[in-house]
Amino acid sequence: MNQNQRNTGPAPDREAIAAALTRAIDSDRLWRSIMAMARYGATGNGGVNRLALTDTDNQAHLLLIGWARERGYHCAADDIGNIFIRRDGANPALDPVMTGSHLDTQPTGGKFDGIYGVLAGLEVFRALDDLGIITERPLELAVWANEEGCRFVPGCMGSACFAQPDTLPGWEAITDRDGITVRQAVRAFHQALPAVPLRALGTPVLAYIEAHIEQGPVLEDTLTTIGAVSGIQGCRDFQVVITGAEAHAGTTPLSSRRDAMKTAVRLLHDLYALTDAAGEECRFTVGALRVYPDSNSVVPGRVVFDIDFRHPSQSVLRQLGDRMLDLCARHADRCAVRATEIRWRQPAVFPPAIPRLIQRAAARLRHSCIMLPSGASHDAVNLHKRCPTGMIFVPCAGGVSHNERESAAPGDLHAGTQVLAEVLYRLATEGLPADVG
Ligand SMILES: [Zn+2]
């Protein structure tokens, strides 16, 4: 047996301690923390504007660090701007069990996306303190830098760099619209932190569990409190460029037109027909379309659009994505059609033992629970590359997120934190389940 496997020794009171811990999760304290955090970048419409590594975001991190220091937890930062809050265990040499999420938001974001996962983790630490529980392993609360990817594109930057530290130079060179690099912004963040030591990127982690609002309607529609997330769907993104010839809208006869818009509309029609027939799990979106020269009396010489295609199955991503490329090639007529693959991210399938732990905790707490895949991407996708990973979803009103109206019920947030507490406690006391694979 290695040190990461389950300790099978007698521990008759673990069930009682886990039950007491979940009862000690303080719904009001959690809610007050979320509302206090929401003041940093409050928009006036009930939302939050807290772009990554801005002064506002840095101040929000400082608020959290202040709360952590009140409890005596150790705080550390790394080179990409992640921070880690550590609650010691009985055996400091063991790899920690990690939870966390992000504090940055979209420009018109809500109070809960990301923030909930961070403050649910803090609430678990506080409840452990209240009962004087010492876990075997340390617990760490991670706040991942730039999850949203608004100011610095792309997102999930902090967790991606943690999972693959050798990618740091590439991330550091990314600039925002004002030409400020990630490296400069992270340096300013470090300077704003009062005596927080730096630590290495990519330290070992036993397991990672992230709590998050669902950002979709499934839990609410099925009257379910807890989602045990099976994995995160993958995506293939394409850019399609259709090239015809600009011409006078009034004088050019049909027979000599090379109208890029006409080809685009026919191609899009066939792409929608293909993907509509592929079932509910297939998510196909064309959210950006550019027409050149974009003038009302010129036959368009060029149309460019972006395809965002997501699916939980790798084989469907391959087959259906390839058929899209095939359709693009077949629509070349008077106009040239060129489709370029921008990104192919494989789906993450969490080790089933982790969602099973979540389901078991929810059942013991008598919270309704279903398994579901995540439609949105999360930092957990990157942690999945490093250690057994799972996510706990709670409902958000109407499935609305990335929106100032984003809202979640205190009772659901409390229930998700109870499940998080039980799962973290078991992992930090018993180690990984024997069947984690
Ligand atoms: Zn998020």
PDB file of N, CA, C and O in Angstrom, residues 309-382:
ATOM      1  N   PHE A 309     -18.061  23.985 -31.415  1.00  0.00           N
ATOM      2  CA  PHE A 309     -18.758  22.692 -31.395  1.00  0.00           C
ATOM      3  C   PHE A 309     -18.295  21.911 -30.164  1.00  0.00           C
ATOM      4  O   PHE A 309     -17.104  21.699 -29.975  1.00  0.00           O
ATOM      5  N   ARG A 310     -19.263  21.509 -29.320  1.00  0.00           N
ATOM      6  CA  ARG A 310     -18.900  20.814 -28.072  1.00  0.00           C
ATOM      7  C   ARG A 310     -19.701  19.519 -27.928  1.00  0.00           C
ATOM      8  O   ARG A 310     -20.867  19.458 -28.342  1.00  0.00           O
ATOM      9  N   HIS A 311     -19.082  18.538 -27.325  1.00  0.00           N
ATOM     10  CA  HIS A 311     -19.756  17.253 -27.093  1.00  0.00           C
ATOM     11  C   HIS A 311     -18.983  16.499 -26.015  1.00  0.00           C
ATOM     12  O   HIS A 311     -17.762  16.600 -25.956  1.00  0.00           O
ATOM     13  N   PRO A 312     -19.696  15.702 -25.160  1.00  0.00           N
ATOM     14  CA  PRO A 312     -18.972  14.946 -24.133  1.00  0.00           C
ATOM     15  C   PRO A 312     -18.212  13.736 -24.679  1.00  0.00           C
ATOM     16  O   PRO A 312     -17.378  13.165 -23.959  1.00  0.00           O
ATOM     17  N   SER A 313     -18.526  13.298 -25.917  1.00  0.00           N
ATOM     18  CA  SER A 313     -17.886  12.078 -26.445  1.00  0.00           C
ATOM     19  C   SER A 313     -16.780  12.415 -27.440  1.00  0.00           C
ATOM     20  O   SER A 313     -17.003  13.131 -28.419  1.00  0.00           O
ATOM     21  N   GLN A 314     -15.622  11.852 -27.193  1.00  0.00           N
ATOM     22  CA  GLN A 314     -14.484  12.095 -28.083  1.00  0.00           C
ATOM     23  C   GLN A 314     -14.759  11.552 -29.492  1.00  0.00           C
ATOM     24  O   GLN A 314     -14.401  12.178 -30.486  1.00  0.00           O
ATOM     25  N   SER A 315     -15.419  10.382 -29.586  1.00  0.00           N
ATOM     26  CA  SER A 315     -15.640   9.811 -30.922  1.00  0.00           C
ATOM     27  C   SER A 315     -16.646  10.655 -31.711  1.00  0.00           C
ATOM     28  O   SER A 315     -16.507  10.823 -32.922  1.00  0.00           O
ATOM     29  N   VAL A 316     -17.647  11.226 -31.013  1.00  0.00           N
ATOM     30  CA  VAL A 316     -18.594  12.102 -31.726  1.00  0.00           C
ATOM     31  C   VAL A 316     -17.882  13.386 -32.166  1.00  0.00           C
ATOM     32  O   VAL A 316     -18.100  13.874 -33.278  1.00  0.00           O
ATOM     33  N   LEU A 317     -17.024  13.913 -31.284  1.00  0.00           N
ATOM     34  CA  LEU A 317     -16.266  15.110 -31.669  1.00  0.00           C
ATOM     35  C   LEU A 317     -15.474  14.829 -32.951  1.00  0.00           C
ATOM     36  O   LEU A 317     -15.433  15.659 -33.863  1.00  0.00           O
ATOM     37  N   ARG A 318     -14.888  13.638 -33.011  1.00  0.00           N
ATOM     38  CA  ARG A 318     -14.072  13.314 -34.188  1.00  0.00           C
ATOM     39  C   ARG A 318     -14.945  13.150 -35.427  1.00  0.00           C
ATOM     40  O   ARG A 318     -14.744  13.810 -36.440  1.00  0.00           O
ATOM     41  N   GLN A 319     -15.987  12.287 -35.304  1.00  0.00           N
ATOM     42  CA  GLN A 319     -16.776  11.959 -36.504  1.00  0.00           C
ATOM     43  C   GLN A 319     -17.579  13.157 -37.010  1.00  0.00           C
ATOM     44  O   GLN A 319     -17.550  13.479 -38.196  1.00  0.00           O
ATOM     45  N   LEU A 320     -18.296  13.811 -36.084  1.00  0.00           N
ATOM     46  CA  LEU A 320     -19.166  14.909 -36.510  1.00  0.00           C
ATOM     47  C   LEU A 320     -18.318  16.114 -36.946  1.00  0.00           C
ATOM     48  O   LEU A 320     -18.653  16.799 -37.928  1.00  0.00           O
ATOM     49  N   GLY A 321     -17.231  16.355 -36.238  1.00  0.00           N
ATOM     50  CA  GLY A 321     -16.333  17.457 -36.624  1.00  0.00           C
ATOM     51  C   GLY A 321     -15.756  17.224 -38.014  1.00  0.00           C
ATOM     52  O   GLY A 321     -15.685  18.151 -38.836  1.00  0.00           O
ATOM     53  N   ASP A 322     -15.378  15.960 -38.287  1.00  0.00           N
ATOM     54  CA  ASP A 322     -14.842  15.655 -39.617  1.00  0.00           C
ATOM     55  C   ASP A 322     -15.912  15.840 -40.698  1.00  0.00           C
ATOM     56  O   ASP A 322     -15.613  16.284 -41.811  1.00  0.00           O
ATOM     57  N   ARG A 323     -17.166  15.502 -40.357  1.00  0.00           N
ATOM     58  CA  ARG A 323     -18.249  15.700 -41.351  1.00  0.00           C
ATOM     59  C   ARG A 323     -18.487  17.185 -41.614  1.00  0.00           C
ATOM     60  O   ARG A 323     -18.833  17.586 -42.713  1.00  0.00           O
ATOM     61  N   MET A 324     -18.288  18.013 -40.567  1.00  0.00           N
ATOM     62  CA  MET A 324     -18.402  19.475 -40.788  1.00  0.00           C
ATOM     63  C   MET A 324     -17.331  19.940 -41.767  1.00  0.00           C
ATOM     64  O   MET A 324     -17.619  20.731 -42.681  1.00  0.00           O
ATOM     65  N   LEU A 325     -16.116  19.458 -41.569  1.00  0.00           N
ATOM     66  CA  LEU A 325     -15.023  19.842 -42.475  1.00  0.00           C
ATOM     67  C   LEU A 325     -15.333  19.394 -43.899  1.00  0.00           C
ATOM     68  O   LEU A 325     -15.100  20.113 -44.876  1.00  0.00           O
ATOM     69  N   ASP A 326     -15.927  18.201 -43.996  1.00  0.00           N
ATOM     70  CA  ASP A 326     -16.305  17.645 -45.289  1.00  0.00           C
ATOM     71  C   ASP A 326     -17.372  18.515 -45.970  1.00  0.00           C
ATOM     72  O   ASP A 326     -17.286  18.828 -47.162  1.00  0.00           O
ATOM     73  N   LEU A 327     -18.370  18.928 -45.188  1.00  0.00           N
ATOM     74  CA  LEU A 327     -19.424  19.800 -45.728  1.00  0.00           C
ATOM     75  C   LEU A 327     -18.816  21.110 -46.246  1.00  0.00           C
ATOM     76  O   LEU A 327     -19.207  21.611 -47.308  1.00  0.00           O
ATOM     77  N   CYS A 328     -17.893  21.658 -45.481  1.00  0.00           N
ATOM     78  CA  CYS A 328     -17.246  22.908 -45.907  1.00  0.00           C
ATOM     79  C   CYS A 328     -16.575  22.710 -47.263  1.00  0.00           C
ATOM     80  O   CYS A 328     -16.740  23.524 -48.180  1.00  0.00           O
ATOM     81  N   ALA A 329     -15.852  21.598 -47.389  1.00  0.00           N
ATOM     82  CA  ALA A 329     -15.136  21.339 -48.646  1.00  0.00           C
ATOM     83  C   ALA A 329     -16.123  21.196 -49.796  1.00  0.00           C
ATOM     84  O   ALA A 329     -15.892  21.691 -50.912  1.00  0.00           O
ATOM     85  N   ARG A 330     -17.262  20.539 -49.537  1.00  0.00           N
ATOM     86  CA  ARG A 330     -18.221  20.288 -50.628  1.00  0.00           C
ATOM     87  C   ARG A 330     -18.991  21.544 -51.050  1.00  0.00           C
ATOM     88  O   ARG A 330     -19.605  21.553 -52.097  1.00  0.00           O
ATOM     89  N   HIS A 331     -18.997  22.574 -50.193  1.00  0.00           N
ATOM     90  CA  HIS A 331     -19.717  23.797 -50.559  1.00  0.00           C
ATOM     91  C   HIS A 331     -18.863  24.764 -51.375  1.00  0.00           C
ATOM     92  O   HIS A 331     -19.341  25.833 -51.751  1.00  0.00           O
ATOM     93  N   ALA A 332     -17.629  24.408 -51.614  1.00  0.00           N
ATOM     94  CA  ALA A 332     -16.813  25.267 -52.484  1.00  0.00           C
ATOM     95  C   ALA A 332     -17.422  25.210 -53.886  1.00  0.00           C
ATOM     96  O   ALA A 332     -17.584  24.131 -54.452  1.00  0.00           O
ATOM     97  N   ASP A 333     -17.827  26.349 -54.414  1.00  0.00           N
ATOM     98  CA  ASP A 333     -18.402  26.385 -55.770  1.00  0.00           C
ATOM     99  C   ASP A 333     -17.726  27.530 -56.509  1.00  0.00           C
ATOM    100  O   ASP A 333     -16.555  27.447 -56.831  1.00  0.00           O
ATOM    101  N   ARG A 334     -18.476  28.593 -56.708  1.00  0.00           N
ATOM    102  CA  ARG A 334     -17.840  29.773 -57.291  1.00  0.00           C
ATOM    103  C   ARG A 334     -16.917  30.447 -56.286  1.00  0.00           C
ATOM    104  O   ARG A 334     -16.063  31.236 -56.653  1.00  0.00           O
ATOM    105  N   CYS A 335     -17.187  30.163 -55.043  1.00  0.00           N
ATOM    106  CA  CYS A 335     -16.374  30.741 -53.978  1.00  0.00           C
ATOM    107  C   CYS A 335     -15.480  29.658 -53.381  1.00  0.00           C
ATOM    108  O   CYS A 335     -15.862  28.486 -53.322  1.00  0.00           O
ATOM    109  N   ALA A 336     -14.333  30.066 -52.918  1.00  0.00           N
ATOM    110  CA  ALA A 336     -13.445  29.128 -52.218  1.00  0.00           C
ATOM    111  C   ALA A 336     -13.900  29.030 -50.759  1.00  0.00           C
ATOM    112  O   ALA A 336     -14.312  30.037 -50.165  1.00  0.00           O
ATOM    113  N   VAL A 337     -13.852  27.836 -50.197  1.00  0.00           N
ATOM    114  CA  VAL A 337     -14.206  27.645 -48.790  1.00  0.00           C
ATOM    115  C   VAL A 337     -13.018  26.993 -48.094  1.00  0.00           C
ATOM    116  O   VAL A 337     -12.576  25.920 -48.491  1.00  0.00           O
ATOM    117  N   ARG A 338     -12.520  27.664 -47.067  1.00  0.00           N
ATOM    118  CA  ARG A 338     -11.367  27.120 -46.330  1.00  0.00           C
ATOM    119  C   ARG A 338     -11.732  27.045 -44.844  1.00  0.00           C
ATOM    120  O   ARG A 338     -12.108  28.050 -44.241  1.00  0.00           O
ATOM    121  N   ALA A 339     -11.688  25.827 -44.304  1.00  0.00           N
ATOM    122  CA  ALA A 339     -11.997  25.643 -42.876  1.00  0.00           C
ATOM    123  C   ALA A 339     -10.708  25.284 -42.145  1.00  0.00           C
ATOM    124  O   ALA A 339      -9.986  24.390 -42.565  1.00  0.00           O
ATOM    125  N   THR A 340     -10.434  25.999 -41.060  1.00  0.00           N
ATOM    126  CA  THR A 340      -9.214  25.755 -40.285  1.00  0.00           C
ATOM    127  C   THR A 340      -9.599  25.334 -38.877  1.00  0.00           C
ATOM    128  O   THR A 340     -10.474  25.962 -38.259  1.00  0.00           O
ATOM    129  N   GLU A 341      -8.978  24.294 -38.383  1.00  0.00           N
ATOM    130  CA  GLU A 341      -9.232  23.869 -37.002  1.00  0.00           C
ATOM    131  C   GLU A 341      -8.434  24.767 -36.060  1.00  0.00           C
ATOM    132  O   GLU A 341      -7.215  24.875 -36.175  1.00  0.00           O
ATOM    133  N   ILE A 342      -9.134  25.445 -35.147  1.00  0.00           N
ATOM    134  CA  ILE A 342      -8.479  26.364 -34.223  1.00  0.00           C
ATOM    135  C   ILE A 342      -8.070  25.639 -32.948  1.00  0.00           C
ATOM    136  O   ILE A 342      -7.029  25.909 -32.361  1.00  0.00           O
ATOM    137  N   ARG A 343      -8.922  24.697 -32.506  1.00  0.00           N
ATOM    138  CA  ARG A 343      -8.671  24.072 -31.201  1.00  0.00           C
ATOM    139  C   ARG A 343      -9.435  22.754 -31.139  1.00  0.00           C
ATOM    140  O   ARG A 343     -10.548  22.657 -31.641  1.00  0.00           O
ATOM    141  N   TRP A 344      -8.828  21.754 -30.567  1.00  0.00           N
ATOM    142  CA  TRP A 344      -9.514  20.484 -30.300  1.00  0.00           C
ATOM    143  C   TRP A 344      -9.169  20.090 -28.883  1.00  0.00           C
ATOM    144  O   TRP A 344      -8.061  19.636 -28.620  1.00  0.00           O
ATOM    145  N   ARG A 345     -10.103  20.305 -27.969  1.00  0.00           N
ATOM    146  CA  ARG A 345      -9.867  19.939 -26.576  1.00  0.00           C
ATOM    147  C   ARG A 345     -10.649  18.675 -26.247  1.00  0.00           C
ATOM    148  O   ARG A 345     -11.861  18.617 -26.425  1.00  0.00           O
ATOM    149  N   GLN A 346      -9.937  17.653 -25.792  1.00  0.00           N
ATOM    150  CA  GLN A 346     -10.569  16.364 -25.494  1.00  0.00           C
ATOM    151  C   GLN A 346     -11.505  16.507 -24.296  1.00  0.00           C
ATOM    152  O   GLN A 346     -11.230  17.294 -23.390  1.00  0.00           O
ATOM    153  N   PRO A 347     -12.582  15.727 -24.271  1.00  0.00           N
ATOM    154  CA  PRO A 347     -13.436  15.755 -23.075  1.00  0.00           C
ATOM    155  C   PRO A 347     -12.654  15.213 -21.878  1.00  0.00           C
ATOM    156  O   PRO A 347     -11.772  14.371 -22.048  1.00  0.00           O
ATOM    157  N   ALA A 348     -12.974  15.719 -20.699  1.00  0.00           N
ATOM    158  CA  ALA A 348     -12.392  15.167 -19.462  1.00  0.00           C
ATOM    159  C   ALA A 348     -13.437  14.239 -18.850  1.00  0.00           C
ATOM    160  O   ALA A 348     -14.573  14.656 -18.633  1.00  0.00           O
ATOM    161  N   VAL A 349     -13.076  12.995 -18.616  1.00  0.00           N
ATOM    162  CA  VAL A 349     -13.975  12.070 -17.918  1.00  0.00           C
ATOM    163  C   VAL A 349     -13.370  11.813 -16.546  1.00  0.00           C
ATOM    164  O   VAL A 349     -12.287  11.234 -16.436  1.00  0.00           O
ATOM    165  N   PHE A 350     -14.044  12.300 -15.502  1.00  0.00           N
ATOM    166  CA  PHE A 350     -13.507  12.166 -14.148  1.00  0.00           C
ATOM    167  C   PHE A 350     -13.520  10.691 -13.736  1.00  0.00           C
ATOM    168  O   PHE A 350     -14.409   9.944 -14.145  1.00  0.00           O
ATOM    169  N   PRO A 351     -12.547  10.255 -12.895  1.00  0.00           N
ATOM    170  CA  PRO A 351     -12.575   8.859 -12.435  1.00  0.00           C
ATOM    171  C   PRO A 351     -13.892   8.611 -11.697  1.00  0.00           C
ATOM    172  O   PRO A 351     -14.219   9.362 -10.764  1.00  0.00           O
ATOM    173  N   PRO A 352     -14.681   7.599 -12.105  1.00  0.00           N
ATOM    174  CA  PRO A 352     -16.032   7.424 -11.551  1.00  0.00           C
ATOM    175  C   PRO A 352     -16.067   7.324 -10.031  1.00  0.00           C
ATOM    176  O   PRO A 352     -17.089   7.645  -9.419  1.00  0.00           O
ATOM    177  N   ALA A 353     -14.970   6.912  -9.405  1.00  0.00           N
ATOM    178  CA  ALA A 353     -14.978   6.803  -7.935  1.00  0.00           C
ATOM    179  C   ALA A 353     -15.210   8.168  -7.284  1.00  0.00           C
ATOM    180  O   ALA A 353     -15.726   8.234  -6.166  1.00  0.00           O
ATOM    181  N   ILE A 354     -14.819   9.261  -7.954  1.00  0.00           N
ATOM    182  CA  ILE A 354     -14.989  10.592  -7.340  1.00  0.00           C
ATOM    183  C   ILE A 354     -16.465  11.017  -7.371  1.00  0.00           C
ATOM    184  O   ILE A 354     -17.020  11.358  -6.312  1.00  0.00           O
ATOM    185  N   PRO A 355     -17.130  11.023  -8.550  1.00  0.00           N
ATOM    186  CA  PRO A 355     -18.577  11.306  -8.484  1.00  0.00           C
ATOM    187  C   PRO A 355     -19.347  10.340  -7.575  1.00  0.00           C
ATOM    188  O   PRO A 355     -20.336  10.748  -6.958  1.00  0.00           O
ATOM    189  N   ARG A 356     -18.863   9.101  -7.438  1.00  0.00           N
ATOM    190  CA  ARG A 356     -19.538   8.164  -6.513  1.00  0.00           C
ATOM    191  C   ARG A 356     -19.414   8.640  -5.063  1.00  0.00           C
ATOM    192  O   ARG A 356     -20.370   8.559  -4.294  1.00  0.00           O
ATOM    193  N   LEU A 357     -18.228   9.173  -4.700  1.00  0.00           N
ATOM    194  CA  LEU A 357     -18.069   9.740  -3.345  1.00  0.00           C
ATOM    195  C   LEU A 357     -19.059  10.875  -3.117  1.00  0.00           C
ATOM    196  O   LEU A 357     -19.643  11.014  -2.034  1.00  0.00           O
ATOM    197  N   ILE A 358     -19.226  11.704  -4.154  1.00  0.00           N
ATOM    198  CA  ILE A 358     -20.146  12.850  -4.064  1.00  0.00           C
ATOM    199  C   ILE A 358     -21.585  12.352  -3.914  1.00  0.00           C
ATOM    200  O   ILE A 358     -22.347  12.839  -3.068  1.00  0.00           O
ATOM    201  N   GLN A 359     -21.934  11.345  -4.720  1.00  0.00           N
ATOM    202  CA  GLN A 359     -23.296  10.787  -4.636  1.00  0.00           C
ATOM    203  C   GLN A 359     -23.564  10.206  -3.249  1.00  0.00           C
ATOM    204  O   GLN A 359     -24.647  10.383  -2.689  1.00  0.00           O
ATOM    205  N   ARG A 360     -22.550   9.512  -2.698  1.00  0.00           N
ATOM    206  CA  ARG A 360     -22.727   8.876  -1.388  1.00  0.00           C
ATOM    207  C   ARG A 360     -22.925   9.935  -0.298  1.00  0.00           C
ATOM    208  O   ARG A 360     -23.776   9.805   0.574  1.00  0.00           O
ATOM    209  N   ALA A 361     -22.130  11.007  -0.385  1.00  0.00           N
ATOM    210  CA  ALA A 361     -22.272  12.077   0.611  1.00  0.00           C
ATOM    211  C   ALA A 361     -23.651  12.732   0.496  1.00  0.00           C
ATOM    212  O   ALA A 361     -24.315  12.992   1.509  1.00  0.00           O
ATOM    213  N   ALA A 362     -24.081  12.973  -0.744  1.00  0.00           N
ATOM    214  CA  ALA A 362     -25.397  13.599  -0.944  1.00  0.00           C
ATOM    215  C   ALA A 362     -26.493  12.697  -0.395  1.00  0.00           C
ATOM    216  O   ALA A 362     -27.438  13.174   0.250  1.00  0.00           O
ATOM    217  N   ALA A 363     -26.364  11.390  -0.615  1.00  0.00           N
ATOM    218  CA  ALA A 363     -27.390  10.452  -0.137  1.00  0.00           C
ATOM    219  C   ALA A 363     -27.442  10.452   1.390  1.00  0.00           C
ATOM    220  O   ALA A 363     -28.524  10.480   1.985  1.00  0.00           O
ATOM    221  N   ARG A 364     -26.254  10.447   2.013  1.00  0.00           N
ATOM    222  CA  ARG A 364     -26.249  10.432   3.484  1.00  0.00           C
ATOM    223  C   ARG A 364     -26.881  11.702   4.043  1.00  0.00           C
ATOM    224  O   ARG A 364     -27.558  11.678   5.066  1.00  0.00           O
ATOM    225  N   LEU A 365     -26.682  12.813   3.329  1.00  0.00           N
ATOM    226  CA  LEU A 365     -27.228  14.097   3.777  1.00  0.00           C
ATOM    227  C   LEU A 365     -28.688  14.294   3.330  1.00  0.00           C
ATOM    228  O   LEU A 365     -29.286  15.331   3.589  1.00  0.00           O
ATOM    229  N   ARG A 366     -29.200  13.316   2.588  1.00  0.00           N
ATOM    230  CA  ARG A 366     -30.570  13.372   2.048  1.00  0.00           C
ATOM    231  C   ARG A 366     -30.784  14.559   1.118  1.00  0.00           C
ATOM    232  O   ARG A 366     -31.828  15.199   1.111  1.00  0.00           O
ATOM    233  N   HIS A 367     -29.745  14.880   0.344  1.00  0.00           N
ATOM    234  CA  HIS A 367     -29.900  15.867  -0.725  1.00  0.00           C
ATOM    235  C   HIS A 367     -30.084  15.107  -2.037  1.00  0.00           C
ATOM    236  O   HIS A 367     -29.317  14.176  -2.313  1.00  0.00           O
ATOM    237  N   SER A 368     -31.072  15.511  -2.846  1.00  0.00           N
ATOM    238  CA  SER A 368     -31.264  14.843  -4.135  1.00  0.00           C
ATOM    239  C   SER A 368     -30.031  15.076  -5.003  1.00  0.00           C
ATOM    240  O   SER A 368     -29.396  16.138  -4.928  1.00  0.00           O
ATOM    241  N   CYS A 369     -29.694  14.090  -5.822  1.00  0.00           N
ATOM    242  CA  CYS A 369     -28.417  14.145  -6.558  1.00  0.00           C
ATOM    243  C   CYS A 369     -28.541  13.391  -7.875  1.00  0.00           C
ATOM    244  O   CYS A 369     -29.127  12.309  -7.910  1.00  0.00           O
ATOM    245  N   ILE A 370     -28.038  13.979  -8.946  1.00  0.00           N
ATOM    246  CA  ILE A 370     -27.930  13.255 -10.228  1.00  0.00           C
ATOM    247  C   ILE A 370     -26.502  13.414 -10.753  1.00  0.00           C
ATOM    248  O   ILE A 370     -25.788  14.334 -10.371  1.00  0.00           O
ATOM    249  N   MET A 371     -26.146  12.483 -11.642  1.00  0.00           N
ATOM    250  CA  MET A 371     -24.868  12.612 -12.360  1.00  0.00           C
ATOM    251  C   MET A 371     -25.130  13.424 -13.620  1.00  0.00           C
ATOM    252  O   MET A 371     -26.152  13.229 -14.281  1.00  0.00           O
ATOM    253  N   LEU A 372     -24.226  14.304 -13.971  1.00  0.00           N
ATOM    254  CA  LEU A 372     -24.379  15.053 -15.223  1.00  0.00           C
ATOM    255  C   LEU A 372     -23.011  15.521 -15.716  1.00  0.00           C
ATOM    256  O   LEU A 372     -22.096  15.688 -14.912  1.00  0.00           O
ATOM    257  N   PRO A 373     -22.871  15.677 -17.041  1.00  0.00           N
ATOM    258  CA  PRO A 373     -21.620  16.257 -17.539  1.00  0.00           C
ATOM    259  C   PRO A 373     -21.677  17.778 -17.436  1.00  0.00           C
ATOM    260  O   PRO A 373     -22.759  18.358 -17.377  1.00  0.00           O
ATOM    261  N   SER A 374     -20.528  18.424 -17.391  1.00  0.00           N
ATOM    262  CA  SER A 374     -20.507  19.888 -17.383  1.00  0.00           C
ATOM    263  C   SER A 374     -20.473  20.406 -18.808  1.00  0.00           C
ATOM    264  O   SER A 374     -19.648  19.972 -19.615  1.00  0.00           O
ATOM    265  N   GLY A 375     -21.365  21.356 -19.086  1.00  0.00           N
ATOM    266  CA  GLY A 375     -21.363  21.980 -20.412  1.00  0.00           C
ATOM    267  C   GLY A 375     -20.297  23.053 -20.535  1.00  0.00           C
ATOM    268  O   GLY A 375     -19.763  23.292 -21.615  1.00  0.00           O
ATOM    269  N   ALA A 376     -19.990  23.704 -19.420  1.00  0.00           N
ATOM    270  CA  ALA A 376     -18.978  24.764 -19.434  1.00  0.00           C
ATOM    271  C   ALA A 376     -17.624  24.186 -19.068  1.00  0.00           C
ATOM    272  O   ALA A 376     -17.543  23.139 -18.422  1.00  0.00           O
ATOM    273  N   SER A 377     -16.575  24.867 -19.453  1.00  0.00           N
ATOM    274  CA  SER A 377     -15.244  24.446 -19.038  1.00  0.00           C
ATOM    275  C   SER A 377     -14.941  25.036 -17.660  1.00  0.00           C
ATOM    276  O   SER A 377     -15.533  26.033 -17.259  1.00  0.00           O
ATOM    277  N   HIS A 378     -14.046  24.396 -16.944  1.00  0.00           N
ATOM    278  CA  HIS A 378     -13.688  24.835 -15.595  1.00  0.00           C
ATOM    279  C   HIS A 378     -12.214  24.548 -15.346  1.00  0.00           C
ATOM    280  O   HIS A 378     -11.603  23.740 -16.055  1.00  0.00           O
ATOM    281  N   ASP A 379     -11.673  25.139 -14.277  1.00  0.00           N
ATOM    282  CA  ASP A 379     -10.288  24.849 -13.888  1.00  0.00           C
ATOM    283  C   ASP A 379     -10.081  23.350 -13.644  1.00  0.00           C
ATOM    284  O   ASP A 379      -8.971  22.836 -13.804  1.00  0.00           O
ATOM    285  N   ALA A 380     -11.155  22.652 -13.262  1.00  0.00           N
ATOM    286  CA  ALA A 380     -11.054  21.211 -12.979  1.00  0.00           C
ATOM    287  C   ALA A 380     -10.546  20.434 -14.197  1.00  0.00           C
ATOM    288  O   ALA A 380      -9.922  19.383 -14.050  1.00  0.00           O
ATOM    289  N   VAL A 381     -10.810  20.937 -15.414  1.00  0.00           N
ATOM    290  CA  VAL A 381     -10.297  20.283 -16.631  1.00  0.00           C
ATOM    291  C   VAL A 381      -8.777  20.152 -16.552  1.00  0.00           C
ATOM    292  O   VAL A 381      -8.211  19.125 -16.941  1.00  0.00           O
ATOM    293  N   ASN A 382      -8.129  21.179 -16.050  1.00  0.00           N
ATOM    294  CA  ASN A 382      -6.663  21.155 -15.975  1.00  0.00           C
ATOM    295  C   ASN A 382      -6.166  20.318 -14.806  1.00  0.00           C
ATOM    296  O   ASN A 382      -5.183  19.585 -14.935  1.00  0.00           O
TER     297      ASN A 382
END
